[in-house]
mmCIF file of C-alpha atoms in Angstrom:
data_model
loop_
_atom_site.group_PDB
_atom_site.id
_atom_site.type_symbol
_atom_site.label_atom_id
_atom_site.label_comp_id
_atom_site.label_asym_id
_atom_site.label_seq_id
_atom_site.Cartn_x
_atom_site.Cartn_y
_atom_site.Cartn_z
ATOM 1 C CA MET A 1 -76.124 2.763 37.293
ATOM 2 C CA ILE A 2 -73.490 3.348 39.957
ATOM 3 C CA LEU A 3 -72.072 0.267 41.644
ATOM 4 C CA LEU A 4 -71.212 0.933 45.285
ATOM 5 C CA ASP A 5 -68.056 -0.377 46.882
ATOM 6 C CA THR A 6 -68.592 -1.890 50.313
ATOM 7 C CA ASN A 7 -66.641 0.816 52.147
ATOM 8 C CA LEU A 8 -68.986 3.503 50.854
ATOM 9 C CA VAL A 9 -72.080 1.673 52.126
ATOM 10 C CA ILE A 10 -70.445 1.079 55.508
ATOM 11 C CA ASP A 11 -69.554 4.778 55.753
ATOM 12 C CA ALA A 12 -73.125 5.771 54.894
ATOM 13 C CA GLN A 13 -74.417 3.597 57.758
ATOM 14 C CA ASN A 14 -71.882 4.823 60.331
ATOM 15 C CA ASP A 15 -72.517 8.360 61.562
ATOM 16 C CA THR A 16 -69.065 8.474 63.203
ATOM 17 C CA SER A 17 -67.276 7.948 59.880
ATOM 18 C CA PRO A 18 -65.578 11.048 58.459
ATOM 19 C CA PHE A 19 -67.141 10.011 55.132
ATOM 20 C CA PHE A 20 -70.685 9.636 56.522
ATOM 21 C CA GLN A 21 -72.267 12.789 55.058
ATOM 22 C CA ARG A 22 -70.466 12.598 51.705
ATOM 23 C CA SER A 23 -71.267 8.905 51.279
ATOM 24 C CA ARG A 24 -74.951 9.400 52.106
ATOM 25 C CA LYS A 25 -75.136 12.325 49.692
ATOM 26 C CA LEU A 26 -73.442 10.367 46.905
ATOM 27 C CA ILE A 27 -75.755 7.381 47.391
ATOM 28 C CA GLY A 28 -78.843 9.596 47.606
ATOM 29 C CA GLU A 29 -77.935 11.409 44.393
ATOM 30 C CA ALA A 30 -77.218 8.116 42.628
ATOM 31 C CA VAL A 31 -80.545 6.614 43.725
ATOM 32 C CA ALA A 32 -82.384 9.736 42.521
ATOM 33 C CA THR A 33 -80.666 9.831 39.120
ATOM 34 C CA THR A 34 -78.886 6.867 37.521
ATOM 35 C CA GLY A 35 -79.543 4.283 40.230
ATOM 36 C CA ALA A 36 -77.299 2.749 42.893
ATOM 37 C CA ALA A 37 -76.459 -0.907 43.344
ATOM 38 C CA VAL A 38 -74.387 -3.400 45.279
ATOM 39 C CA ASN A 39 -73.528 -6.851 44.053
ATOM 40 C CA ALA A 40 -73.444 -10.173 45.872
ATOM 41 C CA VAL A 41 -69.770 -9.724 46.790
ATOM 42 C CA ALA A 42 -70.382 -6.396 48.532
ATOM 43 C CA LEU A 43 -73.481 -7.872 50.153
ATOM 44 C CA ALA A 44 -71.389 -10.729 51.567
ATOM 45 C CA GLU A 45 -68.888 -8.236 52.974
ATOM 46 C CA LEU A 46 -71.717 -6.251 54.559
ATOM 47 C CA CYS A 47 -73.211 -9.406 56.081
ATOM 48 C CA ALA A 48 -69.835 -10.294 57.612
ATOM 49 C CA GLY A 49 -69.948 -7.077 59.608
ATOM 50 C CA LYS A 50 -73.488 -7.579 60.901
ATOM 51 C CA SER A 51 -74.739 -9.741 63.733
ATOM 52 C CA ASN A 52 -78.153 -10.090 62.098
ATOM 53 C CA ILE A 53 -79.212 -12.023 59.016
ATOM 54 C CA ALA A 54 -78.681 -11.110 55.376
ATOM 55 C CA ASP A 55 -82.373 -10.296 54.940
ATOM 56 C CA LEU A 56 -81.961 -7.345 57.282
ATOM 57 C CA VAL A 57 -79.055 -5.999 55.241
ATOM 58 C CA GLN A 58 -81.099 -6.455 52.080
ATOM 59 C CA THR A 59 -84.021 -4.630 53.698
ATOM 60 C CA GLU A 60 -81.740 -1.774 54.791
ATOM 61 C CA LEU A 61 -80.268 -1.501 51.317
ATOM 62 C CA ARG A 62 -83.559 -1.734 49.487
ATOM 63 C CA GLY A 63 -85.064 0.734 51.958
ATOM 64 C CA ALA A 64 -82.396 3.225 50.880
ATOM 65 C CA GLY A 65 -83.243 2.588 47.212
ATOM 66 C CA ILE A 66 -80.112 0.544 46.539
ATOM 67 C CA GLU A 67 -80.599 -2.312 44.080
ATOM 68 C CA LEU A 68 -79.040 -5.754 44.547
ATOM 69 C CA PHE A 69 -77.424 -7.639 41.681
ATOM 70 C CA ASP A 70 -75.894 -11.065 41.319
ATOM 71 C CA LEU A 71 -72.379 -11.162 39.940
ATOM 72 C CA PRO A 72 -72.568 -12.240 36.282
ATOM 73 C CA ALA A 73 -70.376 -15.181 35.280
ATOM 74 C CA ALA A 74 -69.117 -13.060 32.366
ATOM 75 C CA ALA A 75 -67.275 -10.891 34.929
ATOM 76 C CA ALA A 76 -65.022 -13.824 35.904
ATOM 77 C CA PRO A 77 -62.450 -13.450 33.089
ATOM 78 C CA ILE A 78 -62.259 -9.687 33.691
ATOM 79 C CA CYS A 79 -61.688 -10.326 37.392
ATOM 80 C CA GLY A 80 -59.058 -12.964 36.647
ATOM 81 C CA ARG A 81 -57.199 -10.719 34.197
ATOM 82 C CA ALA A 82 -57.044 -7.831 36.652
ATOM 83 C CA TYR A 83 -56.019 -10.057 39.540
ATOM 84 C CA ARG A 84 -53.216 -11.683 37.533
ATOM 85 C CA ARG A 85 -51.861 -8.182 36.843
ATOM 86 C CA TYR A 86 -52.112 -7.326 40.540
ATOM 87 C CA ARG A 87 -50.262 -10.482 41.611
ATOM 88 C CA ALA A 88 -47.503 -9.894 39.048
ATOM 89 C CA PHE A 89 -47.106 -6.260 40.108
ATOM 90 C CA ARG A 90 -47.053 -7.161 43.788
ATOM 91 C CA LYS A 91 -44.397 -9.827 43.265
ATOM 92 C CA LYS A 92 -42.289 -7.577 41.016
ATOM 93 C CA SER A 93 -42.420 -4.695 43.497
ATOM 94 C CA GLY A 94 -41.213 -6.885 46.360
ATOM 95 C CA GLY A 95 -44.588 -7.081 48.057
ATOM 96 C CA GLY A 96 -44.482 -10.861 48.167
ATOM 97 C CA ASP A 97 -47.043 -13.326 46.966
ATOM 98 C CA ALA A 98 -50.691 -12.312 46.987
ATOM 99 C CA PRO A 99 -53.385 -14.900 47.750
ATOM 100 C CA LEU A 100 -54.088 -17.220 44.823
ATOM 101 C CA THR A 101 -57.753 -16.262 44.695
ATOM 102 C CA PRO A 102 -58.997 -12.746 43.909
ATOM 103 C CA LEU A 103 -59.831 -10.265 46.639
ATOM 104 C CA PRO A 104 -63.408 -8.876 46.802
ATOM 105 C CA ASP A 105 -62.527 -5.540 45.166
ATOM 106 C CA PHE A 106 -61.541 -7.376 41.994
ATOM 107 C CA PHE A 107 -64.991 -8.956 41.677
ATOM 108 C CA ILE A 108 -66.629 -5.576 42.290
ATOM 109 C CA GLY A 109 -64.407 -3.820 39.739
ATOM 110 C CA ALA A 110 -64.951 -6.551 37.147
ATOM 111 C CA HIS A 111 -68.721 -6.279 37.562
ATOM 112 C CA ALA A 112 -68.609 -2.509 37.016
ATOM 113 C CA GLU A 113 -66.396 -2.905 33.948
ATOM 114 C CA LEU A 114 -68.562 -5.623 32.404
ATOM 115 C CA MET A 115 -71.746 -3.615 32.818
ATOM 116 C CA GLY A 116 -70.220 -0.265 31.845
ATOM 117 C CA TRP A 117 -71.255 1.164 35.215
ATOM 118 C CA LYS A 118 -69.545 3.830 37.284
ATOM 119 C CA LEU A 119 -68.058 2.694 40.585
ATOM 120 C CA ALA A 120 -68.289 4.709 43.802
ATOM 121 C CA THR A 121 -65.506 4.060 46.314
ATOM 122 C CA ARG A 122 -63.370 5.896 48.828
ATOM 123 C CA ASP A 123 -60.443 3.614 47.984
ATOM 124 C CA PRO A 124 -59.851 4.284 44.277
ATOM 125 C CA GLU A 125 -56.168 3.349 43.897
ATOM 126 C CA ARG A 126 -56.566 -0.363 43.174
ATOM 127 C CA PHE A 127 -59.580 0.181 40.939
ATOM 128 C CA ARG A 128 -57.752 2.881 38.993
ATOM 129 C CA LEU A 129 -54.751 0.617 38.386
ATOM 130 C CA TYR A 130 -56.584 -2.530 37.359
ATOM 131 C CA PHE A 131 -59.884 -1.335 35.910
ATOM 132 C CA GLU A 132 -58.894 1.552 33.658
ATOM 133 C CA ARG A 133 -62.214 1.485 31.799
ATOM 134 C CA VAL A 134 -64.279 2.045 34.943
ATOM 135 C CA GLU A 135 -65.214 5.612 35.807
ATOM 136 C CA LEU A 136 -64.650 6.147 39.521
ATOM 137 C CA ILE A 137 -66.620 8.417 41.828
ATOM 138 C CA GLU A 138 -65.201 9.396 45.212
ATOM 139 C CA PRO A 139 -67.214 10.828 48.108
#
């Protein structure tokens, strides 16, 4: 299974994105082989960018062969560990305090790590730093 980061799904739906073709190809190949999925966190991000209801997003995703998964509770400690490292690094490097609660990418990365799934994203830097066990795929 390949877990899809939100930015990749957005790119695949936006024909003006420079990543449109590569994202669609990556998703299509994943659906045809190992499977492609988004979790509830990515779904929430996608819904925030839509004026219509979540059911429409789910229909669009399922219509493309993308599976939807809830975020397992067992991903929480993985997310927390990675986010603590991020906050410490940010503070140490002079970047100031990060929000107290994890950002969406940390939930997505933790889910991929827990399940042993690959993660497709066009923004690999944070995932590479904080989820070393996750194999990343870039469009």
